[in-house]
Short mmCIF file of C-alpha atoms in Angstrom, two decimals:
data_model
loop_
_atom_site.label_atom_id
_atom_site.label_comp_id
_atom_site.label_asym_id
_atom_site.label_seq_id
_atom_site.Cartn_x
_atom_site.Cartn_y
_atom_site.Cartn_z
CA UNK Q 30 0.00 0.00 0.00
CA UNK Q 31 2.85 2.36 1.09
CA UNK Q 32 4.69 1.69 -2.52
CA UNK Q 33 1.58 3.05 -4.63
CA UNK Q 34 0.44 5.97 -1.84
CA UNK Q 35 3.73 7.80 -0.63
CA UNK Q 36 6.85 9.30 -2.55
CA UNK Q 37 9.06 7.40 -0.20
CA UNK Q 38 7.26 3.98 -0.80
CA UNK Q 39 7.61 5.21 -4.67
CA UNK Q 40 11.41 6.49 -4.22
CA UNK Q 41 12.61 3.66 -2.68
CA UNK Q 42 10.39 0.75 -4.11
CA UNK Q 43 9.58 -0.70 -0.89
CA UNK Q 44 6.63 -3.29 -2.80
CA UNK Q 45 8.69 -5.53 -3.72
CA UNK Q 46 10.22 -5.90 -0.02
CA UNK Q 47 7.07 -7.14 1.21
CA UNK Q 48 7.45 -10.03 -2.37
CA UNK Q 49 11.06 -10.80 -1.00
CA UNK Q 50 9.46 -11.34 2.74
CA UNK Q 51 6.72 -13.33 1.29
CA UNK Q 52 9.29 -15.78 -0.14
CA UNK Q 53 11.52 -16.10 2.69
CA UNK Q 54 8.74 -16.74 5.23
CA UNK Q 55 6.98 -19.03 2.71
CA UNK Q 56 10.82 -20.80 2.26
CA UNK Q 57 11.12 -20.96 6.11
CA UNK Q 58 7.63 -22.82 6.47
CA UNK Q 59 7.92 -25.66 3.64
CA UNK Q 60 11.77 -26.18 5.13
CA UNK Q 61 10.17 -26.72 8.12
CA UNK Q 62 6.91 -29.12 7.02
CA UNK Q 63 9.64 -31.21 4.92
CA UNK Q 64 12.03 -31.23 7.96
CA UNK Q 65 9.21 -32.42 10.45
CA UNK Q 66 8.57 -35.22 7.45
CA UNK Q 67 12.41 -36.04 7.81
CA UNK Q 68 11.93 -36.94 11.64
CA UNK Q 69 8.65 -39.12 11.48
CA UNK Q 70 10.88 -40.97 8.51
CA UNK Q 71 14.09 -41.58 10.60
CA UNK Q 72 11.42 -42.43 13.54
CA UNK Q 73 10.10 -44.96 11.15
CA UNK Q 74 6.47 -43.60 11.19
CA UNK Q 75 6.27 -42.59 7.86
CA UNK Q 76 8.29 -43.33 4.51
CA UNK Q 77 9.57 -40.95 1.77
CA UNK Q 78 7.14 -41.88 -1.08
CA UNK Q 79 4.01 -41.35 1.38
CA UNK Q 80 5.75 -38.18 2.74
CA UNK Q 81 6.08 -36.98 -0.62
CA UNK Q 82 2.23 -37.22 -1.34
CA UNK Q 83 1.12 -35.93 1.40
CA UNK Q 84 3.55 -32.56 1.16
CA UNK Q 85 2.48 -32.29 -2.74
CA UNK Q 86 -1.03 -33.09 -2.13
CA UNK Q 87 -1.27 -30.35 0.86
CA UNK Q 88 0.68 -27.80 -1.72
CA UNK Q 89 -1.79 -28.12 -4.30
CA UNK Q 90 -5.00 -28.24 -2.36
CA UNK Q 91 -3.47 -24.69 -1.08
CA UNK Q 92 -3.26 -22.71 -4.56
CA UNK Q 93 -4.13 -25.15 -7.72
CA UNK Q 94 -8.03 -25.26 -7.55
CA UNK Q 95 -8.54 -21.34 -7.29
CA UNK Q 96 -5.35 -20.65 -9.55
CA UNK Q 97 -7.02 -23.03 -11.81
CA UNK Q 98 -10.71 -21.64 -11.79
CA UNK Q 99 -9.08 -17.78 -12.98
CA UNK Q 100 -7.14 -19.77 -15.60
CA UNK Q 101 -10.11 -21.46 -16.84
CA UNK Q 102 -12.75 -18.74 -16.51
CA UNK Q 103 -10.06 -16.55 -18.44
CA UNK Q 104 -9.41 -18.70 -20.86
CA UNK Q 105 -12.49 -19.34 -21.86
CA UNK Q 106 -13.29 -15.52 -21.90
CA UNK Q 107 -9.68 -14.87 -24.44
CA UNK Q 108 -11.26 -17.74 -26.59
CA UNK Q 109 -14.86 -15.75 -27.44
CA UNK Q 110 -13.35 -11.79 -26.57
CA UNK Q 111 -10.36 -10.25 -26.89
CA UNK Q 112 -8.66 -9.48 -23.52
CA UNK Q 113 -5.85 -6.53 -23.71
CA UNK Q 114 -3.47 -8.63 -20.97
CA UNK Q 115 -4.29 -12.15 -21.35
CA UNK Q 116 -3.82 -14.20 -25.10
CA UNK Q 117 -5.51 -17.16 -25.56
CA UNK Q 118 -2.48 -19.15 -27.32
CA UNK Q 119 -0.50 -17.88 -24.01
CA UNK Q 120 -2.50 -19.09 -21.70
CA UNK Q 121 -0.49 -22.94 -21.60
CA UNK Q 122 2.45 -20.91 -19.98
CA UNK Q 123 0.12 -20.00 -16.76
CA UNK Q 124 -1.36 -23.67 -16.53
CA UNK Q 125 2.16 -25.08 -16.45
CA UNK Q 126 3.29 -22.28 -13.95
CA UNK Q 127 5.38 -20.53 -15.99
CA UNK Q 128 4.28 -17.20 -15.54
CA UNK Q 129 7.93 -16.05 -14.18
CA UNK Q 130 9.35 -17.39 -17.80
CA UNK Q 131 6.35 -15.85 -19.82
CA UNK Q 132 6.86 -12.35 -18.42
CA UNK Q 133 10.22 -12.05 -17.96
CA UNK Q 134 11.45 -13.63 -21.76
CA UNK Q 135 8.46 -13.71 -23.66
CA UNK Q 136 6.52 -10.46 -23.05
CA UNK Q 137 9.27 -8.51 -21.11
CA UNK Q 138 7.46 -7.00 -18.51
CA UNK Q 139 5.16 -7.68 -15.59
CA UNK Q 140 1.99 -6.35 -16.43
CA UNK Q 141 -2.06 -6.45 -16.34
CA UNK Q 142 -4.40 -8.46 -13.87
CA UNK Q 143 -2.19 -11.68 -14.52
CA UNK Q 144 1.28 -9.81 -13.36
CA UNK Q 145 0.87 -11.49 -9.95
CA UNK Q 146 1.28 -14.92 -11.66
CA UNK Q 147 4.56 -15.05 -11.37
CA UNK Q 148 5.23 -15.04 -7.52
CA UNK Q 149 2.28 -18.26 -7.66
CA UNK Q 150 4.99 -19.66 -10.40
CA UNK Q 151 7.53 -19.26 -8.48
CA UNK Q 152 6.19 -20.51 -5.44
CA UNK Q 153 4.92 -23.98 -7.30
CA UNK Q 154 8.49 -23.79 -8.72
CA UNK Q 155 10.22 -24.07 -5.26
CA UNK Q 156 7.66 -26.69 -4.23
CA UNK Q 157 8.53 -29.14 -6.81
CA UNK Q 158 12.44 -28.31 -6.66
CA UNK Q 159 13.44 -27.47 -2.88
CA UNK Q 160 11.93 -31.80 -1.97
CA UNK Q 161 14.05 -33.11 -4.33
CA UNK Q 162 16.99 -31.05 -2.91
CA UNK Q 163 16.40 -31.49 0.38
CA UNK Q 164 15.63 -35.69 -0.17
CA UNK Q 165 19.29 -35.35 -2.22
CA UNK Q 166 21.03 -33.71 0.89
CA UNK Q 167 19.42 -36.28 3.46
CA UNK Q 168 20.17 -39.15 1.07
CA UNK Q 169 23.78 -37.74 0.99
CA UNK Q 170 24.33 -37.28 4.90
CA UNK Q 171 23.16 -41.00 5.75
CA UNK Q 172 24.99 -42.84 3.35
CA UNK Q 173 28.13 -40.79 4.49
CA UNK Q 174 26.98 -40.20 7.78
CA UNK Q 175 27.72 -36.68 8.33
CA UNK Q 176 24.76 -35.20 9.69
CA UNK Q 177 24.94 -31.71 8.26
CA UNK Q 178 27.93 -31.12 5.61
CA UNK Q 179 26.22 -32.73 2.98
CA UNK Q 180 22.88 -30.61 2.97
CA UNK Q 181 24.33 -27.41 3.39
CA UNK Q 182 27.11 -28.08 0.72
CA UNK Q 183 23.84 -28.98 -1.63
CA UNK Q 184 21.85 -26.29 -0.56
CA UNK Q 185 25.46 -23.89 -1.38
CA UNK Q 186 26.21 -25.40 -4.74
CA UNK Q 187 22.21 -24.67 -5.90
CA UNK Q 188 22.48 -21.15 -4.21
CA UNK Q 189 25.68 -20.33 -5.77
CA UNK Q 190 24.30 -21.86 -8.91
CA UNK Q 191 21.10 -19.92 -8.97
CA UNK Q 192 22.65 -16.07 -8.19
CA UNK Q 193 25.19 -17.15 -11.21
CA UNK Q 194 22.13 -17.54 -13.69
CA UNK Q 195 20.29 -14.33 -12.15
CA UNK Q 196 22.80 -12.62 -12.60
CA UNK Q 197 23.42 -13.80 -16.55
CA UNK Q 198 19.63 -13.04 -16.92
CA UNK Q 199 19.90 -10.15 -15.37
CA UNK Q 200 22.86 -8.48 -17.40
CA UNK Q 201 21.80 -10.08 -20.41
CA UNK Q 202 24.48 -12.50 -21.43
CA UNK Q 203 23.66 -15.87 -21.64
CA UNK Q 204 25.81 -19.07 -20.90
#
């Protein structure tokens, strides 16, 4: 609110502060729901495969069927009028939560009702990626038995991996 009604929320872009405090608190919370999965695992109350369901399961009962409805009501209103922000043949880059991609290399810029779409791709990004890493790290630390090394030299390599391609991206060369 402060960003779009006050010069200093203007001058010093403070919007997209409360986008990069959305992320880490939403970060913080999965870590910890796939963490608390880790212990009833090792405890032997639960296994990785049912774990797994029930985090993606509880992930997409969260967003998918409301995301999905605007997709679909939208999609059917592109096919029959013509929308100034939202294409028809587009629309297969919001269903596969793409939106980041779409707006950032297709259409170059963030714009129109559908704008906020990237932040929910981004989001479903993470969810399908950060399991996988974090399965990789605890697969890592029991079969060598180091307890924490392993993770946090995963976790490192994908950071240091990820501010390298923003980076590219964001300077425009490309590797």
């Amino acid at each position: 609110v402060l960003q779009h009604t006050t010069r200093f929320g203007e001058k010093l872009n403070i919007g997209s502060y409360g986008v990069y405090l959305f992320f880490a608190i939403s970060g913080f919370l999965i870590v910890r729901i796939l963490h608390r999965e880790r212990v009833e695992i090792e405890a032997g109350r639960s296994d990785t495969a049912h774990a797994l369901r029930r985090f993606f399961w509880r992930r997409s009962l969260r967003i998918m069927p409301i995301y999905y409805l605007v997709l679909a009501v939208f999609t059917a209103l592109s096919a029959v009028w013509t929308l100034d922000d939202f294409h028809f043949p587009d629309a297969w880059w919001h269903y596969g939560y793409l939106s980041n991609v779409y707006f950032g290399e297709v259409v170059g810029r963030w714009d129109g009702r559908f704008g906020y779409f990237w932040s929910l791709a981004i989001e479903e990004q993470f969810y399908l990626v950060f399991p996988a890493l974090f399965a990789l790290g605890w697969t890592i630390s029991r079969l060598t038995r180091r307890r924490l090394l392993p993770p946090v030299l995963v976790v490192s390599l994908i950071a240091v991996g990820s501010f390298a391609v923003s980076v590219a991206w964001t300077y425009g060369s490309s590797f």
